[in-house]
Amino acid sequence: MARPYWSGQIQISLVSFGVKLFVATEAKSEIRFHQISRSTGERVRHQKVLASALEDAPDEAAAPVEKDEIVKGYEYSKGQYVIVEPSELAALRVPSKHAISVTQFVGLDELSPEYMEKPYFVVPEDDVQAEAFAVVRKALQKAKKAAIGKIAFGGREHVIAITADDDDKLGGMMAYTMRYQEELRSPAEYFKDIKKVAVNADSLALAMDLIKKKAAKFDPGKFTDGYEAAVRELVEAKIKHAPVPQEEVASPRRANVVNLMDALRKSLSSDEAVAGKKKPVASVKGEARKSLSLVKPAKGTGKRKSA
């Protein structure tokens, strides 16, 4: 098993038990690009040099600064820095470096996706911690709640949400670091110019029918990175000196005004034909009544993505 990203305690009132966090994601892209000189074909490498060396002799090669000579510095005024040593950062008094103190529990539907950042696997530190871990996990599962606390790693303190995995065979928990309110841009700034329009009941009913027909259980395994596949095809073609694949550009068409009702009806008919269940489309009013009586708005889960 990989080394844990963080080890410490989960504290809920007077209950405390040790856990380990493991990063739940990994980069799967196999295509890696380097910076290459177009004229020589050699790889371009970057060096850390003094800013003054570049200013005094911009045309001369500057001597690189050794790694152990580089420290963090905060610019408190123009060109003036205060140096902060790694040992000073390590000694900061931040309790959440070692323990997640749970401050509240919230419903899973209260966790808005835009706040969720990165997922982690949570496991008990050892067999001694397994009982308390299992009890808290089962309680979260039954209550459909997430435990909210704070955790410090990676040079900052994060809000963290801990949830119980639904799979009892695995028996683990998930943790998600969350964004702070101030990190999210205001949606009003981007949505304010959207034109307000009245929603036609018949169009809405047809749209709901289309959603109903295309509804399916989400299977993330069905999705792959098409961009990487295209890049791989490009790279392999260049290695073999074969013709480089090109995007097929559709011939320009005259802009036309789309009739929403017709587009919705055709979408429904097309979907039925593909499924082998083609049937005449009922009258608009009949479809509207059918949809409104059978289709209920879906409730948001509030569960995350990761990042």
mmCIF file of C-alpha atoms in Angstrom:
data_model
loop_
_atom_site.group_PDB
_atom_site.id
_atom_site.type_symbol
_atom_site.label_atom_id
_atom_site.label_comp_id
_atom_site.label_asym_id
_atom_site.label_seq_id
_atom_site.Cartn_x
_atom_site.Cartn_y
_atom_site.Cartn_z
ATOM 1 C CA MET A 1 0.000 0.000 0.000
ATOM 2 C CA ALA A 2 1.146 3.554 -0.719
ATOM 3 C CA ARG A 3 2.311 5.801 2.087
ATOM 4 C CA PRO A 4 -0.496 7.821 3.710
ATOM 5 C CA TYR A 5 -0.720 11.465 2.710
ATOM 6 C CA TRP A 6 -1.741 12.414 6.267
ATOM 7 C CA SER A 7 -1.942 10.563 9.583
ATOM 8 C CA GLY A 8 -3.629 11.809 12.728
ATOM 9 C CA GLN A 9 -6.743 11.716 14.871
ATOM 10 C CA ILE A 10 -10.429 12.282 14.229
ATOM 11 C CA GLN A 11 -11.909 13.914 17.329
ATOM 12 C CA ILE A 12 -15.681 13.954 17.908
ATOM 13 C CA SER A 13 -16.352 15.469 21.320
ATOM 14 C CA LEU A 14 -14.590 13.043 23.704
ATOM 15 C CA VAL A 15 -14.259 10.288 21.084
ATOM 16 C CA SER A 16 -10.883 10.116 19.346
ATOM 17 C CA PHE A 17 -9.355 7.534 17.034
ATOM 18 C CA GLY A 18 -6.395 7.401 14.675
ATOM 19 C CA VAL A 19 -6.816 7.435 10.881
ATOM 20 C CA LYS A 20 -4.734 7.608 7.725
ATOM 21 C CA LEU A 21 -5.676 9.560 4.607
ATOM 22 C CA PHE A 22 -4.680 8.422 1.129
ATOM 23 C CA VAL A 23 -5.093 10.498 -2.024
ATOM 24 C CA ALA A 24 -8.009 8.927 -3.920
ATOM 25 C CA THR A 25 -7.043 10.147 -7.395
ATOM 26 C CA GLU A 26 -4.078 9.732 -9.711
ATOM 27 C CA ALA A 27 -3.111 11.098 -13.106
ATOM 28 C CA LYS A 28 -3.670 8.435 -15.752
ATOM 29 C CA SER A 29 -2.515 10.387 -18.803
ATOM 30 C CA GLU A 30 0.352 8.574 -20.523
ATOM 31 C CA ILE A 31 1.190 11.395 -22.921
ATOM 32 C CA ARG A 32 3.855 13.738 -21.578
ATOM 33 C CA PHE A 33 5.287 16.675 -23.506
ATOM 34 C CA HIS A 34 8.657 18.358 -22.944
ATOM 35 C CA GLN A 35 9.795 21.751 -24.188
ATOM 36 C CA ILE A 36 12.070 21.268 -27.199
ATOM 37 C CA SER A 37 14.142 23.702 -29.244
ATOM 38 C CA ARG A 38 12.585 23.836 -32.718
ATOM 39 C CA SER A 39 15.972 24.512 -34.349
ATOM 40 C CA THR A 40 18.117 21.872 -32.585
ATOM 41 C CA GLY A 41 15.592 19.335 -31.304
ATOM 42 C CA GLU A 42 17.194 19.458 -27.858
ATOM 43 C CA ARG A 43 15.224 19.555 -24.640
ATOM 44 C CA VAL A 44 14.957 22.963 -22.995
ATOM 45 C CA ARG A 45 15.597 22.990 -19.248
ATOM 46 C CA HIS A 46 14.844 25.728 -16.762
ATOM 47 C CA GLN A 47 17.227 26.975 -14.112
ATOM 48 C CA LYS A 48 16.641 29.107 -11.043
ATOM 49 C CA VAL A 49 18.858 32.177 -11.187
ATOM 50 C CA LEU A 50 19.130 35.490 -9.368
ATOM 51 C CA ALA A 51 16.882 38.230 -10.749
ATOM 52 C CA SER A 52 19.773 40.711 -10.423
ATOM 53 C CA ALA A 53 21.962 38.537 -12.678
ATOM 54 C CA LEU A 54 19.409 38.780 -15.476
ATOM 55 C CA GLU A 55 19.028 42.530 -15.009
ATOM 56 C CA ASP A 56 22.785 43.281 -14.933
ATOM 57 C CA ALA A 57 23.815 41.004 -17.812
ATOM 58 C CA PRO A 58 20.726 39.841 -19.730
ATOM 59 C CA ASP A 59 22.794 38.417 -22.612
ATOM 60 C CA GLU A 60 25.059 36.306 -20.414
ATOM 61 C CA ALA A 61 24.340 32.920 -18.893
ATOM 62 C CA ALA A 62 23.585 33.325 -15.212
ATOM 63 C CA ALA A 63 24.877 30.868 -12.628
ATOM 64 C CA PRO A 64 22.085 28.740 -11.165
ATOM 65 C CA VAL A 65 21.214 29.083 -7.479
ATOM 66 C CA GLU A 66 21.728 25.859 -5.522
ATOM 67 C CA LYS A 67 18.613 24.197 -4.140
ATOM 68 C CA ASP A 68 19.695 24.468 -0.497
ATOM 69 C CA GLU A 69 20.171 28.216 -0.955
ATOM 70 C CA ILE A 70 16.516 28.792 -1.883
ATOM 71 C CA VAL A 71 14.082 29.677 0.907
ATOM 72 C CA LYS A 72 10.592 31.158 1.063
ATOM 73 C CA GLY A 73 10.247 34.916 1.273
ATOM 74 C CA TYR A 74 7.254 37.225 1.795
ATOM 75 C CA GLU A 75 7.365 40.585 -0.033
ATOM 76 C CA TYR A 76 6.115 43.087 2.560
ATOM 77 C CA SER A 77 7.058 46.109 0.429
ATOM 78 C CA LYS A 78 8.451 46.596 -3.083
ATOM 79 C CA GLY A 79 11.657 44.556 -3.327
ATOM 80 C CA GLN A 80 11.757 43.940 0.432
ATOM 81 C CA TYR A 81 11.335 40.372 1.698
ATOM 82 C CA VAL A 82 11.178 38.658 5.049
ATOM 83 C CA ILE A 83 12.678 35.160 4.935
ATOM 84 C CA VAL A 84 10.693 32.274 6.407
ATOM 85 C CA GLU A 85 12.630 29.105 7.178
ATOM 86 C CA PRO A 86 11.117 25.627 6.588
ATOM 87 C CA SER A 87 11.683 24.810 10.278
ATOM 88 C CA GLU A 88 9.629 27.863 11.262
ATOM 89 C CA LEU A 89 6.725 26.721 9.093
ATOM 90 C CA ALA A 90 6.973 23.210 10.523
ATOM 91 C CA ALA A 91 6.768 24.619 14.059
ATOM 92 C CA LEU A 92 3.592 26.657 13.456
ATOM 93 C CA ARG A 93 0.958 26.108 16.141
ATOM 94 C CA VAL A 94 -1.882 24.693 14.023
ATOM 95 C CA PRO A 95 -3.791 21.954 15.889
ATOM 96 C CA SER A 96 -5.348 20.619 12.661
ATOM 97 C CA LYS A 97 -1.897 19.447 11.514
ATOM 98 C CA HIS A 98 -2.349 16.427 13.766
ATOM 99 C CA ALA A 99 -6.083 16.106 14.395
ATOM 100 C CA ILE A 100 -9.386 16.696 12.616
ATOM 101 C CA SER A 101 -11.694 18.169 15.236
ATOM 102 C CA VAL A 102 -15.264 17.608 14.041
ATOM 103 C CA THR A 103 -17.269 20.766 14.731
ATOM 104 C CA GLN A 104 -20.606 19.771 13.178
ATOM 105 C CA PHE A 105 -22.540 17.260 11.099
ATOM 106 C CA VAL A 106 -24.453 18.231 7.956
ATOM 107 C CA GLY A 107 -26.820 16.450 5.602
ATOM 108 C CA LEU A 108 -25.214 14.999 2.481
ATOM 109 C CA ASP A 109 -27.591 17.066 0.361
ATOM 110 C CA GLU A 110 -26.145 20.222 1.930
ATOM 111 C CA LEU A 111 -22.693 19.609 0.414
ATOM 112 C CA SER A 112 -22.817 21.712 -2.732
ATOM 113 C CA PRO A 113 -20.572 20.267 -5.491
ATOM 114 C CA GLU A 114 -18.896 23.612 -6.163
ATOM 115 C CA TYR A 115 -17.338 23.546 -2.703
ATOM 116 C CA MET A 116 -15.862 20.053 -3.052
ATOM 117 C CA GLU A 117 -12.208 19.951 -4.062
ATOM 118 C CA LYS A 118 -10.254 16.684 -3.745
ATOM 119 C CA PRO A 119 -11.180 13.195 -2.473
ATOM 120 C CA TYR A 120 -9.226 11.034 -0.036
ATOM 121 C CA PHE A 121 -9.648 7.491 1.278
ATOM 122 C CA VAL A 122 -9.924 7.299 5.074
ATOM 123 C CA VAL A 123 -8.843 4.107 6.875
ATOM 124 C CA PRO A 124 -8.259 3.296 10.551
ATOM 125 C CA GLU A 125 -4.668 3.743 11.669
ATOM 126 C CA ASP A 126 -4.473 0.158 12.954
ATOM 127 C CA ASP A 127 -6.647 -2.680 14.281
ATOM 128 C CA VAL A 128 -6.940 -1.028 17.688
ATOM 129 C CA GLN A 129 -8.694 1.964 16.071
ATOM 130 C CA ALA A 130 -11.000 -0.192 13.932
ATOM 131 C CA GLU A 131 -13.895 -0.417 16.423
ATOM 132 C CA ALA A 132 -14.332 3.335 16.930
ATOM 133 C CA PHE A 133 -13.844 3.836 13.188
ATOM 134 C CA ALA A 134 -16.579 1.291 12.360
ATOM 135 C CA VAL A 135 -19.061 2.770 14.854
ATOM 136 C CA VAL A 136 -18.629 6.317 13.548
ATOM 137 C CA ARG A 137 -18.798 5.091 9.960
ATOM 138 C CA LYS A 138 -22.061 3.228 10.543
ATOM 139 C CA ALA A 139 -23.555 6.201 12.405
ATOM 140 C CA LEU A 140 -22.724 8.561 9.534
ATOM 141 C CA GLN A 141 -24.139 6.061 7.074
ATOM 142 C CA LYS A 142 -27.454 5.660 8.921
ATOM 143 C CA ALA A 143 -27.826 9.389 9.612
ATOM 144 C CA LYS A 144 -26.900 10.290 6.012
ATOM 145 C CA LYS A 145 -24.615 12.950 7.424
ATOM 146 C CA ALA A 146 -21.093 14.205 6.796
ATOM 147 C CA ALA A 147 -18.685 15.191 9.553
ATOM 148 C CA ILE A 148 -17.197 18.662 9.046
ATOM 149 C CA GLY A 149 -13.856 19.744 10.486
ATOM 150 C CA LYS A 150 -10.529 21.298 9.494
ATOM 151 C CA ILE A 151 -7.232 19.719 8.475
ATOM 152 C CA ALA A 152 -3.827 21.274 7.757
ATOM 153 C CA PHE A 153 -1.465 19.951 5.091
ATOM 154 C CA GLY A 154 0.165 21.138 1.898
ATOM 155 C CA GLY A 155 0.905 24.579 3.286
ATOM 156 C CA ARG A 156 -2.650 25.534 4.263
ATOM 157 C CA GLU A 157 -5.624 24.624 6.443
ATOM 158 C CA HIS A 158 -8.611 23.093 4.669
ATOM 159 C CA VAL A 159 -12.238 22.548 5.572
ATOM 160 C CA ILE A 160 -12.850 18.797 5.276
ATOM 161 C CA ALA A 161 -15.998 16.684 4.958
ATOM 162 C CA ILE A 162 -15.906 13.023 6.013
ATOM 163 C CA THR A 163 -18.588 10.684 4.678
ATOM 164 C CA ALA A 164 -19.356 6.989 5.057
ATOM 165 C CA ASP A 165 -18.854 4.776 2.021
ATOM 166 C CA ASP A 166 -22.049 2.908 1.084
ATOM 167 C CA ASP A 167 -20.171 -0.303 0.339
ATOM 168 C CA ASP A 168 -20.130 -2.292 3.587
ATOM 169 C CA LYS A 169 -17.822 -4.878 2.025
ATOM 170 C CA LEU A 170 -15.084 -2.245 1.781
ATOM 171 C CA GLY A 171 -15.836 -0.576 5.096
ATOM 172 C CA GLY A 172 -13.967 2.661 4.458
ATOM 173 C CA MET A 173 -14.814 6.339 4.624
ATOM 174 C CA MET A 174 -14.219 9.200 2.200
ATOM 175 C CA ALA A 175 -12.892 12.666 2.972
ATOM 176 C CA TYR A 176 -13.164 15.701 0.725
ATOM 177 C CA THR A 177 -11.223 18.913 1.123
ATOM 178 C CA MET A 178 -13.504 21.875 0.475
ATOM 179 C CA ARG A 179 -13.106 25.371 -0.911
ATOM 180 C CA TYR A 180 -13.688 28.395 1.279
ATOM 181 C CA GLN A 181 -16.586 30.721 0.476
ATOM 182 C CA GLU A 182 -14.158 33.499 -0.488
ATOM 183 C CA GLU A 183 -12.554 31.248 -3.124
ATOM 184 C CA LEU A 184 -15.771 30.977 -5.119
ATOM 185 C CA ARG A 185 -16.618 33.741 -7.533
ATOM 186 C CA SER A 186 -20.077 35.213 -7.229
ATOM 187 C CA PRO A 187 -22.438 33.539 -9.717
ATOM 188 C CA ALA A 188 -24.492 36.740 -9.897
ATOM 189 C CA GLU A 189 -21.627 38.402 -11.786
ATOM 190 C CA TYR A 190 -21.913 35.816 -14.560
ATOM 191 C CA PHE A 191 -25.651 35.116 -14.531
ATOM 192 C CA LYS A 192 -26.946 38.687 -14.266
ATOM 193 C CA ASP A 193 -27.234 39.232 -18.040
ATOM 194 C CA ILE A 194 -29.165 36.034 -18.793
ATOM 195 C CA LYS A 195 -32.432 37.005 -20.410
ATOM 196 C CA LYS A 196 -35.488 36.121 -18.336
ATOM 197 C CA VAL A 197 -37.939 34.098 -20.440
ATOM 198 C CA ALA A 198 -41.252 32.426 -19.679
ATOM 199 C CA VAL A 199 -41.038 28.624 -19.849
ATOM 200 C CA ASN A 200 -43.665 27.137 -22.128
ATOM 201 C CA ALA A 201 -45.476 24.295 -20.352
ATOM 202 C CA ASP A 202 -45.648 22.116 -23.469
ATOM 203 C CA SER A 203 -41.945 22.556 -24.227
ATOM 204 C CA LEU A 204 -41.129 21.791 -20.602
ATOM 205 C CA ALA A 205 -43.202 18.590 -20.725
ATOM 206 C CA LEU A 206 -41.402 17.414 -23.865
ATOM 207 C CA ALA A 207 -38.013 18.270 -22.336
ATOM 208 C CA MET A 208 -38.930 16.257 -19.238
ATOM 209 C CA ASP A 209 -39.922 13.323 -21.447
ATOM 210 C CA LEU A 210 -36.535 13.524 -23.181
ATOM 211 C CA ILE A 211 -34.743 13.510 -19.815
ATOM 212 C CA LYS A 212 -36.846 10.571 -18.664
ATOM 213 C CA LYS A 213 -36.024 8.523 -21.776
ATOM 214 C CA LYS A 214 -32.290 9.201 -21.509
ATOM 215 C CA ALA A 215 -32.075 8.722 -17.736
ATOM 216 C CA ALA A 216 -29.672 5.946 -16.676
ATOM 217 C CA LYS A 217 -27.539 4.990 -13.717
ATOM 218 C CA PHE A 218 -24.208 6.812 -13.840
ATOM 219 C CA ASP A 219 -21.326 4.503 -14.725
ATOM 220 C CA PRO A 220 -18.024 6.438 -14.638
ATOM 221 C CA GLY A 221 -16.235 3.474 -16.240
ATOM 222 C CA LYS A 222 -17.973 4.229 -19.537
ATOM 223 C CA PHE A 223 -16.156 7.534 -19.936
ATOM 224 C CA THR A 224 -12.630 7.831 -21.328
ATOM 225 C CA ASP A 225 -10.375 10.741 -22.287
ATOM 226 C CA GLY A 226 -11.004 11.247 -26.001
ATOM 227 C CA TYR A 227 -8.509 14.113 -26.170
ATOM 228 C CA GLU A 228 -5.636 11.899 -25.016
ATOM 229 C CA ALA A 229 -6.647 9.219 -27.516
ATOM 230 C CA ALA A 230 -6.509 11.812 -30.292
ATOM 231 C CA VAL A 231 -3.095 13.079 -29.093
ATOM 232 C CA ARG A 232 -1.772 9.503 -29.005
ATOM 233 C CA GLU A 233 -3.006 8.966 -32.567
ATOM 234 C CA LEU A 234 -1.233 12.168 -33.620
ATOM 235 C CA VAL A 235 2.046 11.176 -31.907
ATOM 236 C CA GLU A 236 2.024 7.659 -33.340
ATOM 237 C CA ALA A 237 1.370 9.031 -36.842
ATOM 238 C CA LYS A 238 4.331 11.418 -36.566
ATOM 239 C CA ILE A 239 6.613 8.642 -35.262
ATOM 240 C CA LYS A 240 5.676 6.464 -38.253
ATOM 241 C CA HIS A 241 5.824 9.441 -40.670
ATOM 242 C CA ALA A 242 2.235 8.706 -41.571
ATOM 243 C CA PRO A 243 -0.385 11.316 -42.531
ATOM 244 C CA VAL A 244 -1.362 13.391 -39.500
ATOM 245 C CA PRO A 245 -5.060 12.925 -38.631
ATOM 246 C CA GLN A 246 -7.062 16.084 -39.171
ATOM 247 C CA GLU A 247 -10.352 17.218 -37.709
ATOM 248 C CA GLU A 248 -13.153 16.984 -40.221
ATOM 249 C CA VAL A 249 -14.450 20.506 -40.635
ATOM 250 C CA ALA A 250 -18.098 20.614 -41.566
ATOM 251 C CA SER A 251 -19.015 22.887 -44.428
ATOM 252 C CA PRO A 252 -20.498 26.150 -43.154
ATOM 253 C CA ARG A 253 -24.255 26.206 -43.038
ATOM 254 C CA ARG A 254 -26.580 29.145 -43.070
ATOM 255 C CA ALA A 255 -27.814 30.107 -39.642
ATOM 256 C CA ASN A 256 -31.414 29.166 -39.057
ATOM 257 C CA VAL A 257 -33.901 29.736 -36.288
ATOM 258 C CA VAL A 258 -34.539 26.481 -34.446
ATOM 259 C CA ASN A 259 -38.115 25.707 -33.470
ATOM 260 C CA LEU A 260 -37.728 24.365 -29.928
ATOM 261 C CA MET A 261 -40.906 22.293 -29.986
ATOM 262 C CA ASP A 262 -39.952 20.635 -33.290
ATOM 263 C CA ALA A 263 -36.411 19.965 -32.021
ATOM 264 C CA LEU A 264 -37.737 18.353 -28.832
ATOM 265 C CA ARG A 265 -40.216 16.186 -30.770
ATOM 266 C CA LYS A 266 -37.526 15.054 -33.223
ATOM 267 C CA SER A 267 -35.162 14.282 -30.339
ATOM 268 C CA LEU A 268 -37.792 12.100 -28.706
ATOM 269 C CA SER A 269 -38.596 10.339 -32.002
ATOM 270 C CA SER A 270 -34.907 9.777 -32.740
ATOM 271 C CA ASP A 271 -34.305 8.340 -29.287
ATOM 272 C CA GLU A 272 -37.255 5.976 -29.657
ATOM 273 C CA ALA A 273 -36.042 4.803 -33.059
ATOM 274 C CA VAL A 274 -32.561 4.027 -31.721
ATOM 275 C CA ALA A 275 -34.075 2.054 -28.859
ATOM 276 C CA GLY A 276 -36.252 0.096 -31.324
ATOM 277 C CA LYS A 277 -39.430 1.446 -29.793
ATOM 278 C CA LYS A 278 -40.516 3.917 -32.391
ATOM 279 C CA LYS A 279 -44.106 5.033 -31.969
ATOM 280 C CA PRO A 280 -46.199 7.998 -33.074
ATOM 281 C CA VAL A 281 -45.686 11.121 -31.018
ATOM 282 C CA ALA A 282 -48.842 11.975 -29.123
ATOM 283 C CA SER A 283 -50.431 15.371 -29.301
ATOM 284 C CA VAL A 284 -48.642 18.149 -27.445
ATOM 285 C CA LYS A 285 -51.361 18.497 -24.867
ATOM 286 C CA GLY A 286 -51.504 14.740 -24.328
ATOM 287 C CA GLU A 287 -47.713 14.560 -23.915
ATOM 288 C CA ALA A 288 -47.827 17.452 -21.492
ATOM 289 C CA ARG A 289 -50.447 15.819 -19.300
ATOM 290 C CA LYS A 290 -48.600 12.481 -19.396
ATOM 291 C CA SER A 291 -45.271 14.042 -18.449
ATOM 292 C CA LEU A 292 -46.623 16.191 -15.670
ATOM 293 C CA SER A 293 -48.372 13.227 -14.091
ATOM 294 C CA LEU A 294 -45.490 10.738 -14.327
ATOM 295 C CA VAL A 295 -42.249 12.688 -14.021
ATOM 296 C CA LYS A 296 -41.153 14.154 -10.721
ATOM 297 C CA PRO A 297 -38.240 16.587 -10.367
ATOM 298 C CA ALA A 298 -35.063 14.763 -9.329
ATOM 299 C CA LYS A 299 -33.611 15.601 -5.947
ATOM 300 C CA GLY A 300 -29.972 16.699 -5.839
ATOM 301 C CA THR A 301 -27.641 14.354 -3.999
ATOM 302 C CA GLY A 302 -25.077 16.977 -3.096
ATOM 303 C CA LYS A 303 -22.341 14.351 -3.345
ATOM 304 C CA ARG A 304 -19.082 15.126 -4.953
ATOM 305 C CA LYS A 305 -17.168 14.800 -7.945
ATOM 306 C CA SER A 306 -13.157 14.879 -6.772
ATOM 307 C CA ALA A 307 -10.673 16.560 -7.795
#
